[in-house]
Coordinates of C-alpha atoms and ligand atoms in Angstrom, one line a residue:
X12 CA 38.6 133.0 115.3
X13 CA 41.8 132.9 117.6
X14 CA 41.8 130.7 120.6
X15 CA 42.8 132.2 123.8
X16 CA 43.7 130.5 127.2
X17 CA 44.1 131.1 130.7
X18 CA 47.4 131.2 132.2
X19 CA 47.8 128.7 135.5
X20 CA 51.3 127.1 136.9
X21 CA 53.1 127.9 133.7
X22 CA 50.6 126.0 131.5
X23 CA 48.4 127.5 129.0
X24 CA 45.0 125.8 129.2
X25 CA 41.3 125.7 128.7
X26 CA 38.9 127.3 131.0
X27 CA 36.6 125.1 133.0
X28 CA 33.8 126.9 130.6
X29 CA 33.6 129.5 128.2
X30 CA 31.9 132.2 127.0
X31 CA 31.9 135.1 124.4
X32 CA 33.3 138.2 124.0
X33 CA 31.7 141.2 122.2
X34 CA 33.0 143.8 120.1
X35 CA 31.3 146.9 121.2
X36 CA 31.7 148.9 117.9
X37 CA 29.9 145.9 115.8
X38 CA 28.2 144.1 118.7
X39 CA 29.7 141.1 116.9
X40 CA 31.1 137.9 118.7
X41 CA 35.1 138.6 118.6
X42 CA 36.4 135.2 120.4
X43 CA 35.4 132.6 122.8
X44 CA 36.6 133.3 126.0
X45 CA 38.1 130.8 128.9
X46 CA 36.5 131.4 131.9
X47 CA 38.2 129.9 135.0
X48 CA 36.3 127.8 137.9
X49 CA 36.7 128.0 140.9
X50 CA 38.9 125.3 141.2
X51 CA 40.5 126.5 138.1
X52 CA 40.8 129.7 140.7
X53 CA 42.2 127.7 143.6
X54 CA 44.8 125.6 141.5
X55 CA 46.1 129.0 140.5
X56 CA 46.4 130.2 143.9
X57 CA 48.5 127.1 145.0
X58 CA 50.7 127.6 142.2
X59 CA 51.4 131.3 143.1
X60 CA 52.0 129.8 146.5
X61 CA 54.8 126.9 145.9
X62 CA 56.2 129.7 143.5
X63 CA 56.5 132.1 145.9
X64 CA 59.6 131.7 147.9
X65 CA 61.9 130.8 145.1
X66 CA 60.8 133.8 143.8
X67 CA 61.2 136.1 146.8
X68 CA 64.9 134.8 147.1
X69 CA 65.9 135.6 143.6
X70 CA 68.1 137.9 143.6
X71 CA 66.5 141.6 142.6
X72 CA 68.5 142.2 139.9
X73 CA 67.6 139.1 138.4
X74 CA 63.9 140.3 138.9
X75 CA 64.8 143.4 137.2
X76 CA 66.3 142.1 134.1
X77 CA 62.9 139.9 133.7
X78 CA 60.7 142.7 134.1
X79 CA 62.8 144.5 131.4
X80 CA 62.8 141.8 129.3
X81 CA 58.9 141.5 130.0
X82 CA 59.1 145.5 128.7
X83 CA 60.7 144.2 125.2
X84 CA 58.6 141.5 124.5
X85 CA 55.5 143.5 124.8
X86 CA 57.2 146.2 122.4
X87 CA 57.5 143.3 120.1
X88 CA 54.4 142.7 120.1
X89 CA 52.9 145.9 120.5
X90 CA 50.9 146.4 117.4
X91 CA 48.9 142.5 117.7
X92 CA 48.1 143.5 121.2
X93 CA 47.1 146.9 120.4
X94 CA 44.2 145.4 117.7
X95 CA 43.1 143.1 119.7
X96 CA 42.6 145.8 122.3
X97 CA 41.0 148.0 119.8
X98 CA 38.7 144.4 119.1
X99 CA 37.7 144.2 122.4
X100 CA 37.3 147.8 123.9
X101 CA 36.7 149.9 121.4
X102 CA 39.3 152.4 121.7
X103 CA 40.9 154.1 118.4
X104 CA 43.7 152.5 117.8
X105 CA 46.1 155.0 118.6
X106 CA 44.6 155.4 121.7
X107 CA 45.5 151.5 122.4
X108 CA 49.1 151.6 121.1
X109 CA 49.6 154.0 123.9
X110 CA 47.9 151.7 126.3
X111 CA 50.9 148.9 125.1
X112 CA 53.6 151.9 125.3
X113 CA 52.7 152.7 128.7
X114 CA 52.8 149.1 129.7
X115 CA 56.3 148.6 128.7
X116 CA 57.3 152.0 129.7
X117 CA 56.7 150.9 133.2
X118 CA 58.2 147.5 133.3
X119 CA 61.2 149.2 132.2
X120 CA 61.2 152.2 134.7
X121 CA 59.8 150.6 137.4
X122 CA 62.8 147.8 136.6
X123 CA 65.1 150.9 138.4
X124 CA 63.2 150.8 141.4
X125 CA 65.5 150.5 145.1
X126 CA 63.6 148.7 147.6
X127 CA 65.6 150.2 150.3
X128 CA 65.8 149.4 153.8
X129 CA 67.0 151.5 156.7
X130 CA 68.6 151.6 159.3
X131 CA 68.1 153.4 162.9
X132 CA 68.2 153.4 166.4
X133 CA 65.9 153.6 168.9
X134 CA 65.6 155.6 172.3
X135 CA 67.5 152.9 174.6
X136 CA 69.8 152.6 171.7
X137 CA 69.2 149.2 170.4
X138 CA 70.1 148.8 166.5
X139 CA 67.0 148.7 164.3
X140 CA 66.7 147.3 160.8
X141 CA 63.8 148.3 158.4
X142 CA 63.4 145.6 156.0
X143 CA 60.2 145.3 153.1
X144 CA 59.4 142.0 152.1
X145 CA 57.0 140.8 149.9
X146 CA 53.8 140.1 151.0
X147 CA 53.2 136.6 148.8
X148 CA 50.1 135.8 146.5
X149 CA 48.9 139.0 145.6
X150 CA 45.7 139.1 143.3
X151 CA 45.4 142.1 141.0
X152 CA 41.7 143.1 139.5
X153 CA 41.3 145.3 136.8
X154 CA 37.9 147.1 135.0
X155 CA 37.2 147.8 131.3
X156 CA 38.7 150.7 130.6
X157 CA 42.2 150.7 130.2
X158 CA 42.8 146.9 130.4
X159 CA 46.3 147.3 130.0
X160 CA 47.7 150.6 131.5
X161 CA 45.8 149.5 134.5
X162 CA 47.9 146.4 134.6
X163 CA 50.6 148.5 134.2
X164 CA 49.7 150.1 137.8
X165 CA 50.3 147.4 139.4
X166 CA 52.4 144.3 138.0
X167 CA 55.6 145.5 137.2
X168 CA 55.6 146.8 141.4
X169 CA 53.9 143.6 142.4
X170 CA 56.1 140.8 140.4
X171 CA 59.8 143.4 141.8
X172 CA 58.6 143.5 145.3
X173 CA 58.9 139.5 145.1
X174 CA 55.5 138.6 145.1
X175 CA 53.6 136.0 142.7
X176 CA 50.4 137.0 141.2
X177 CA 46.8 136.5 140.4
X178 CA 45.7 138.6 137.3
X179 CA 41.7 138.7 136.6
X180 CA 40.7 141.3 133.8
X181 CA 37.5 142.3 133.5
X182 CA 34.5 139.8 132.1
X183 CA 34.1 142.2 128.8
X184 CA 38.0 142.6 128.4
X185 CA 40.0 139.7 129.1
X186 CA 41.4 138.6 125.6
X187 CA 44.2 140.8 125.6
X188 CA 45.2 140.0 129.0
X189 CA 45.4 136.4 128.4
X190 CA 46.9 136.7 125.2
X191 CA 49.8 138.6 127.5
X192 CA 49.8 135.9 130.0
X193 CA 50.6 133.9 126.8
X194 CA 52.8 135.9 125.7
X195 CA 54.9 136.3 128.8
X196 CA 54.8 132.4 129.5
X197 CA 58.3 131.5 129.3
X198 CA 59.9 134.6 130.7
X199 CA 58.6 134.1 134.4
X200 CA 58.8 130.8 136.1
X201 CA 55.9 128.5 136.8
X202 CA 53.2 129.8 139.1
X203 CA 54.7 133.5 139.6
X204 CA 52.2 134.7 136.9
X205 CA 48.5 133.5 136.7
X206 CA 46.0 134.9 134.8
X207 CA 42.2 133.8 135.0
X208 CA 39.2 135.3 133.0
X209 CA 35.9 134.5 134.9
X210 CA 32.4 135.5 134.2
X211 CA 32.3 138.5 137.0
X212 CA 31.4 135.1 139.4
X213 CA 34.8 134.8 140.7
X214 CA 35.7 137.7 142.9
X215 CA 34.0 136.5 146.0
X216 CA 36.3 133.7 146.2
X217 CA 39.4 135.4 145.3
X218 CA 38.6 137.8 147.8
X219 CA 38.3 135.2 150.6
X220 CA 40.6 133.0 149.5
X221 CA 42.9 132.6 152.6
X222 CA 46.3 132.1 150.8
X223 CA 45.9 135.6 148.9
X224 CA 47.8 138.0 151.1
X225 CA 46.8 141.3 148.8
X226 CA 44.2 142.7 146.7
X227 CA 45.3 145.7 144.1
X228 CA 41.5 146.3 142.8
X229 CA 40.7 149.1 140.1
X230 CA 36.7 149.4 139.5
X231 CA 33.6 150.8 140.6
X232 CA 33.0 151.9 144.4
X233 CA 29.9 149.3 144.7
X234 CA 32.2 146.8 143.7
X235 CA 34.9 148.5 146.0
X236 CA 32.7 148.1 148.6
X237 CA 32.2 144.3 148.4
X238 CA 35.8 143.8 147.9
X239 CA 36.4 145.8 151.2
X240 CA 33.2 143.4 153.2
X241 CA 35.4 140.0 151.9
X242 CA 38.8 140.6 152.6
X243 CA 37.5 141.2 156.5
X244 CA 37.5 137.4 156.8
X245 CA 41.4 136.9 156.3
X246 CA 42.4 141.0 157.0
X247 CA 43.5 141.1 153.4
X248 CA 45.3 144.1 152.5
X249 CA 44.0 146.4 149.9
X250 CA 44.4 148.8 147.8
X251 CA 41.3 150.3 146.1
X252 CA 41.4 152.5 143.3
X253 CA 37.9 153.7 142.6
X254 CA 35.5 155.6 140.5
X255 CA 35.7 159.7 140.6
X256 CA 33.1 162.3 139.7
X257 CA 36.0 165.1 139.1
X258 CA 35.0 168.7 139.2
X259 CA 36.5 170.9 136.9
X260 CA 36.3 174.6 137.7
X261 CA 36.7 177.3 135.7
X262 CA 37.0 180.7 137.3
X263 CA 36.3 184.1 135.6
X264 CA 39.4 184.9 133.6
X265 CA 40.2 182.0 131.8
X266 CA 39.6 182.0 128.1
X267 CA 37.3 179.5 126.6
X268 CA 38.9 179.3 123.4
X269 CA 42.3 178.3 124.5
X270 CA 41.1 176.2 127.5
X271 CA 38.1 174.2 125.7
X272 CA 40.1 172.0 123.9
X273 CA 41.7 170.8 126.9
X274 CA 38.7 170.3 128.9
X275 CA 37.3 168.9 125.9
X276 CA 40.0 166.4 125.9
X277 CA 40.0 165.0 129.6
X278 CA 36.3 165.0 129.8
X279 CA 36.1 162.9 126.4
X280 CA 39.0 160.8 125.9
X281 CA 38.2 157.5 125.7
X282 CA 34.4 158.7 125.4
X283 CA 34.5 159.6 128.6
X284 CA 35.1 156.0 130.4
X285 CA 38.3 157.5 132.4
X286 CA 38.0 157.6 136.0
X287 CA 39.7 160.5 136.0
X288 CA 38.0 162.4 133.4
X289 CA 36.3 165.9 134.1
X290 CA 32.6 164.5 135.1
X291 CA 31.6 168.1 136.2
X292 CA 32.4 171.2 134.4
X293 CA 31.5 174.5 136.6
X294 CA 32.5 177.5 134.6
X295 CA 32.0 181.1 135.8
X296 CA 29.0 182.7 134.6
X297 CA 31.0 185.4 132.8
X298 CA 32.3 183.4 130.6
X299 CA 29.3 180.4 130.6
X300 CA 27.9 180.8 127.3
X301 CA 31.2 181.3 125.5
X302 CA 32.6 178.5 127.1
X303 CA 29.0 176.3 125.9
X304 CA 29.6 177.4 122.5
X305 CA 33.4 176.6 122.1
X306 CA 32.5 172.7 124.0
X307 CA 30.0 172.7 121.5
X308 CA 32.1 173.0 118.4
X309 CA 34.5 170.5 119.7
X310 CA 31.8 167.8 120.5
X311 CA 30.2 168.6 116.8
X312 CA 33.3 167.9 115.6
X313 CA 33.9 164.6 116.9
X314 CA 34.4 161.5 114.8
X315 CA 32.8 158.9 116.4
X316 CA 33.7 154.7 115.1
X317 CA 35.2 152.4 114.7
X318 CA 38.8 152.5 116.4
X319 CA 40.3 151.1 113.1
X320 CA 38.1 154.0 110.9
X321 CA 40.7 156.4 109.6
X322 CA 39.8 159.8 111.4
X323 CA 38.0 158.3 114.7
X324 CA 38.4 160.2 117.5
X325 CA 35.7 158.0 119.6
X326 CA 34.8 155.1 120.2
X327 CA 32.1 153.1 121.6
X328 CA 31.4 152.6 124.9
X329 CA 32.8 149.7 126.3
X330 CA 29.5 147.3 127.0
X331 CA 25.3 147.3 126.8
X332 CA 25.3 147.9 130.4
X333 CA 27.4 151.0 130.5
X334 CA 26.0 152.3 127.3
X335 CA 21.9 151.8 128.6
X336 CA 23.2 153.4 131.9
X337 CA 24.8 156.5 129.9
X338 CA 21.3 156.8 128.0
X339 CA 19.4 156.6 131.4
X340 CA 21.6 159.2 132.9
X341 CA 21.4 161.2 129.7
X342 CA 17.5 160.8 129.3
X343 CA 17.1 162.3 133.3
X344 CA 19.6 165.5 132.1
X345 CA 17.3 166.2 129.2
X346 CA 14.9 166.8 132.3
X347 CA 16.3 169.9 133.6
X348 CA 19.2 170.8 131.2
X349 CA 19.8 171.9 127.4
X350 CA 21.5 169.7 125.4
X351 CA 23.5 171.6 122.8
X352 CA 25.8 169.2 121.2
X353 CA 25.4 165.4 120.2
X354 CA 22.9 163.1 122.3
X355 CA 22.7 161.6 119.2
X356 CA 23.6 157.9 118.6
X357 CA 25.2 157.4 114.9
X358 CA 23.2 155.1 112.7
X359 CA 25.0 151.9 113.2
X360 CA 25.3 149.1 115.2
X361 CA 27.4 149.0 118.7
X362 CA 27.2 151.1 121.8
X363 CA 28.0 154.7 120.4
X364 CA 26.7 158.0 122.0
X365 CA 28.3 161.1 119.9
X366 CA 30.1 163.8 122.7
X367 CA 27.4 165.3 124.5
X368 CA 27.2 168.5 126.2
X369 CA 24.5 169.3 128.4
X370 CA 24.2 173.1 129.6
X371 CA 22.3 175.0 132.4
X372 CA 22.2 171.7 134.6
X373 CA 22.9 171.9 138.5
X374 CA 23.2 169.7 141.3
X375 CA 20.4 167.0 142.1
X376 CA 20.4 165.2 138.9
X377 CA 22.1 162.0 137.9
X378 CA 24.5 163.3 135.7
X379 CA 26.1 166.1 138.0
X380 CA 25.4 163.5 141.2
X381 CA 26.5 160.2 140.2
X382 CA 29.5 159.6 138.2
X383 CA 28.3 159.3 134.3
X384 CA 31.4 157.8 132.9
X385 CA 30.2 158.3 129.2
X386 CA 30.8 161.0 126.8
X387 CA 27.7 163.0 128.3
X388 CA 29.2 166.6 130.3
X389 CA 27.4 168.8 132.5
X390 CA 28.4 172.6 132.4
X391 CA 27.0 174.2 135.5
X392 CA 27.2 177.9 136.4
X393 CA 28.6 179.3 139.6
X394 CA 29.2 183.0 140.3
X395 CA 31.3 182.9 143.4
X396 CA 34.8 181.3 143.9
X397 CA 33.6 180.1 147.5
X398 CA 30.5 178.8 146.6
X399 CA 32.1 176.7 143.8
X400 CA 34.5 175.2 146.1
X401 CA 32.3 174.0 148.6
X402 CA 29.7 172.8 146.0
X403 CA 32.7 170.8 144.2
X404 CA 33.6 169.3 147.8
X405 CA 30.1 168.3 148.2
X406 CA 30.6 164.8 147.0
X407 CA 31.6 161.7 148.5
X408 CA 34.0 161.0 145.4
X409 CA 37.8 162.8 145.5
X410 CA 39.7 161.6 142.9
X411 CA 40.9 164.2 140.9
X412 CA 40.2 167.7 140.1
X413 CA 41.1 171.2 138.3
X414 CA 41.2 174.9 138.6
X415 CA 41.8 176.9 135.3
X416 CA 43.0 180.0 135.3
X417 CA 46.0 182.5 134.0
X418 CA 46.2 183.8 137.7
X419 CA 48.1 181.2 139.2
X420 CA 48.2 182.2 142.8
X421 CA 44.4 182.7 143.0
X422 CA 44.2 178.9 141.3
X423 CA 47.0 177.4 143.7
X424 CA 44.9 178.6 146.5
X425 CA 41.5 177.1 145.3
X426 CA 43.8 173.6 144.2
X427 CA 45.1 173.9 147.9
X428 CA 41.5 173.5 149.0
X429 CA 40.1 170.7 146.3
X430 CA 39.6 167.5 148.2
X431 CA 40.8 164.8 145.8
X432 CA 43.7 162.6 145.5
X433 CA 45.3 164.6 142.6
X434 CA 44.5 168.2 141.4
X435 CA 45.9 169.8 138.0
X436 CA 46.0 173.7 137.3
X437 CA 45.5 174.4 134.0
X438 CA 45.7 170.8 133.1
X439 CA 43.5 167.8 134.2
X440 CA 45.5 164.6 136.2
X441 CA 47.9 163.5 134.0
X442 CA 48.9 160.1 135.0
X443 CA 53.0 159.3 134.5
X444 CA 54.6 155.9 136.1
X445 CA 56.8 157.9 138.7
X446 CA 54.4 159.9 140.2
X447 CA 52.2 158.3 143.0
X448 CA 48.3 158.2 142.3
X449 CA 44.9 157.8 144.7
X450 CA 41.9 159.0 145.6
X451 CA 40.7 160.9 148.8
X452 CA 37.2 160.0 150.0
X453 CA 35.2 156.8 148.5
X454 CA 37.7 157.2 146.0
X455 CA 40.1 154.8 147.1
X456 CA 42.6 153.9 149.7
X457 CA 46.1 153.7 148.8
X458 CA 48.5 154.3 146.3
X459 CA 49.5 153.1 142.8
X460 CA 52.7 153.8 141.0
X461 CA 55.6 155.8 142.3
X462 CA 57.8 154.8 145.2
X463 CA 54.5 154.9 147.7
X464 CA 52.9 152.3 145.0
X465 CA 55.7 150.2 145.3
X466 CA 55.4 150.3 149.0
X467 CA 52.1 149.0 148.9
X468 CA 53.5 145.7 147.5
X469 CA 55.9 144.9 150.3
X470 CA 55.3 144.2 154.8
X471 CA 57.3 146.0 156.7
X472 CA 59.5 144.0 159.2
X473 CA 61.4 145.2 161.7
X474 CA 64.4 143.3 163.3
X475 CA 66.3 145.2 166.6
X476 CA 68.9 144.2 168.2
X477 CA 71.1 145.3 171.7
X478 CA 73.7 147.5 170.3
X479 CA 77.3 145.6 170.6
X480 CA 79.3 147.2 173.0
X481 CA 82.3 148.5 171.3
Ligands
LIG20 P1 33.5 146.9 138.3 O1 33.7 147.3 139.7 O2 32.2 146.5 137.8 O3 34.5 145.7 138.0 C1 35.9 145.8 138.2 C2 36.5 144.4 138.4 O4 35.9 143.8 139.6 C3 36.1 143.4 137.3 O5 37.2 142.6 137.0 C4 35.0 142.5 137.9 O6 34.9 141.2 137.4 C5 35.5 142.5 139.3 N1 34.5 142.1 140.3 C6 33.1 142.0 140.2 N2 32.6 141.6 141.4 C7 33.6 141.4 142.2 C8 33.6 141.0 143.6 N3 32.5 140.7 144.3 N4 34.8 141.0 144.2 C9 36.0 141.2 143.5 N5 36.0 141.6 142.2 C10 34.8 141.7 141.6 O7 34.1 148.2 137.6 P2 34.1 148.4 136.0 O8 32.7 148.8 135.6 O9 34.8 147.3 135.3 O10 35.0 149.7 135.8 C11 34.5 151.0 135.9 C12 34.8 151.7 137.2 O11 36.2 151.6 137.5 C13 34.4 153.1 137.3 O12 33.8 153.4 138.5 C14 35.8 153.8 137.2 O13 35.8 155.1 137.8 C15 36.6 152.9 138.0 N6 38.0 153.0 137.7 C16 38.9 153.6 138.7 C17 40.2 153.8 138.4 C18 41.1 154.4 139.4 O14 42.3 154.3 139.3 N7 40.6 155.0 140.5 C19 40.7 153.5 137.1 C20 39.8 153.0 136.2 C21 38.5 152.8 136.5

């Protein structure tokens, strides 16, 4: 069995205590995992801190060249990473080598990055500077999902800004992480990256922990919430990226068989565990049951393993938790909707659910109310362009969100109107490193990747001076 450890000031070592770490498609122990104390946590946090100014004043540039250097040693070691990703979440393996290619990808293009300054006046003329600095120990914490594309959100921007960093992965994901910390060891000096597995017992601590300047947290809006309460105490700032129940709409003229497979796609990739994945499908009532059928092919069609079976298309979900909450969400659909495709679990151990569609559903129950994240889709009915607006508004999630249709002025006009952070025509969110990503609503506050999520890294400081006379 491999042997991971945490990453603190440089050195590779033990956690405090330890505990294991499942595979979800065998339910199998896959390692022993470190799990950092809290002094473990605090050691790490003065580290970051006596780190931090050296690594402010080295010269960008210099900063750059590591982060691209950080870019090829994960391409080295793309493929061990990727497995162990695979181990641990449960993704196909395909589906985690693109996970490790978007990692590097933006180390290396957020390498290219100006932080630029500027320069003004102001109304009695004095000369004005705009400077961003770095804020100093930032602590990034990441979900289950997409351990390392998440990381990829908000590291490369963090450790270019100048800042040193805190890394905590999820409790049911954090081998690959620390085998990255391990990996990276020697390219960063001492204390600029830390990274710390706990047992989900550690975030009150990093949240109040006064020499932590930032938080960049991806996960649930409960959690959100709690993260938002504890960084009152030392006016942390924050930047919440949060969960999404994205509506999907489908007006009148679309046609199922060419768009199916694309919904298909963004509602069930990675079996549905996406916060940005289509979580409600409304589709016009002309085209309703052809729409059901063509979903349903697709789900029946689904290979659902093991991520290192030849052929699977889905995998597991992640852990028991999310998996029992899927089955309880499921269970109250079968209450008022029809299940027509999967709802089946496969005759194996580990958390699968086969792609389930679930038609003639509405609003007040679970799964069109609450967001599922599992590979269990409503398709509700709507008649009236208006009506379907307003009733996709009707949330307090805004994350993302869709309008299909070959009439692109009619769909711009409903996209103009969706209330989420990021709204596709004809095409779900697609997330790429250079374009800036949040949520409106409980969704979030703030912005990852693109210039705006590099922002988010640095303080603004202004210096003004009299203008010299000339
Ligand atoms: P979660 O909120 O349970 O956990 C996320 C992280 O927070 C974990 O590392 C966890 O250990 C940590 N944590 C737990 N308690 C904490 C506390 N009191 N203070 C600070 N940190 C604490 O989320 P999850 O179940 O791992 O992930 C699924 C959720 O994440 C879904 O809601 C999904 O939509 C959301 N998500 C959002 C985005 C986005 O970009 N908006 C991306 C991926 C996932």
């Amino acid at each position: 069995m491999m042997t991971f450890r945490l990453l603190i000031d440089g050195q590779l070592v033990a956690g405090d205590a330890s505990s294991p770490v499942l595979n979800p498609a065998t339910e199998e122990v896959l390692a022993e995992c470190p799990r950092a104390s809290e002094a473990q946590l605090n050691r790490a946090v003065a580290a970051a801190k006596a780190a931090f100014l050296s690594w402010a004043a080295t010269p960008i540039d210099h900063r750059r060249d590591i982060l691209r250097a950080i870019a090829d040693r994960v391409d080295a070691h793309a493929d061990e990473l990727a497995r162990l990703l695979t181990q641990e979440q449960g993704k196909p393996i395909d589906s985690a080598k693109g996970e490790l290619w978007f990692l590097a990808h933006a180390f290396r293009s957020h390498a290219a990055y100006e932080i630029a300054g500027e320069v003004m006046s102001n109304g009695a003329g004095n000369h004005v500077e705009l400077h961003r600095k770095p804020l100093g120990v930032v602590g990034l914490i990441l979900p289950w999902n997409f351990p390392m594309a998440l990381l990829a959100f908000k590291l490369p921007f963090a450790l270019l800004a100048g800042n040193t960093v805190i890394a905590k992965p999820a409790p049911t994901t954090p081998l690959t992480m620390l085998l990255l910390g391990e990996l990276l060891a020697d390219l960063l000096p001492a204390g600029v990256l830390n990274v710390i597995a706990d047992d989900n017992d550690l975030g009150d601590a990093l949240m109040q922990h006064p020499d932590i300047r930032k938080v960049s947290f991806t996960g649930s809006v409960a959690t959100g919430r709690k993260v938002m309460a504890n960084a009152s105490a030392t006016l942390k700032r924050l930047s919440l990226e949060l969960g999404g129940n994205d509506a999907a709409i489908v007006l009148d003229d679309a046609d199922p068989k060419e768009v199916a497979p694309k919904l298909f796609a963004s509602a069930f990739g990675n079996s549905g565990q996406v916060c940005i994945a289509i979580k409600r499908l409304y589709v016009h009532d002309a085209i309703y049951d052809a729409m059901c059928t063509e979903l349903a092919t697709l789900a029946d069609a689904a290979v659902v393993g093991d991520g290192f079976e030849q052929g699977t298309t889905h995998g597991p979900l992640q852990n028991k938790a999310q998996f029992e909450r899927v089955l309880d969400i499921l269970d109250d659909a079968r209450k008022s909707g029809t299940v027509i495709a999967g709802g089946t679990r496969p005759d194996r151990p580990g958390y699968f659910l086969r792609p389930t569609i679930v038609r003639d559903i509405a609003e007040g129950t679970r799964l069109v109310d609450e967001e599922q994240f599992g590979p269990v889709l409503p398709v509700i009915r709507f008649t009236d362009d208006e009506d379907v607006l307003a009733r996709a508004n009707n949330s307090p999630y805004g994350l993302g969100g869709s309008i299909w249709s070959p009439d692109l002025a009619r769909a711009s006009a409903l996209a103009e109107r969706l209330d989420a952070g990021t709204v596709g025509i004809n095409q779900h969110v697609g997330i790429d490193a250079d374009v800036p990503f949040g949520g409106s609503k409980q969704s979030g506050i703030g912005t990852e990747l693109g210039k705006e999520g590099l922002l988010e890294f640095t303080q603004l400081k202004v210096i003004s001076s009299p203008r010299l006379a000339t």
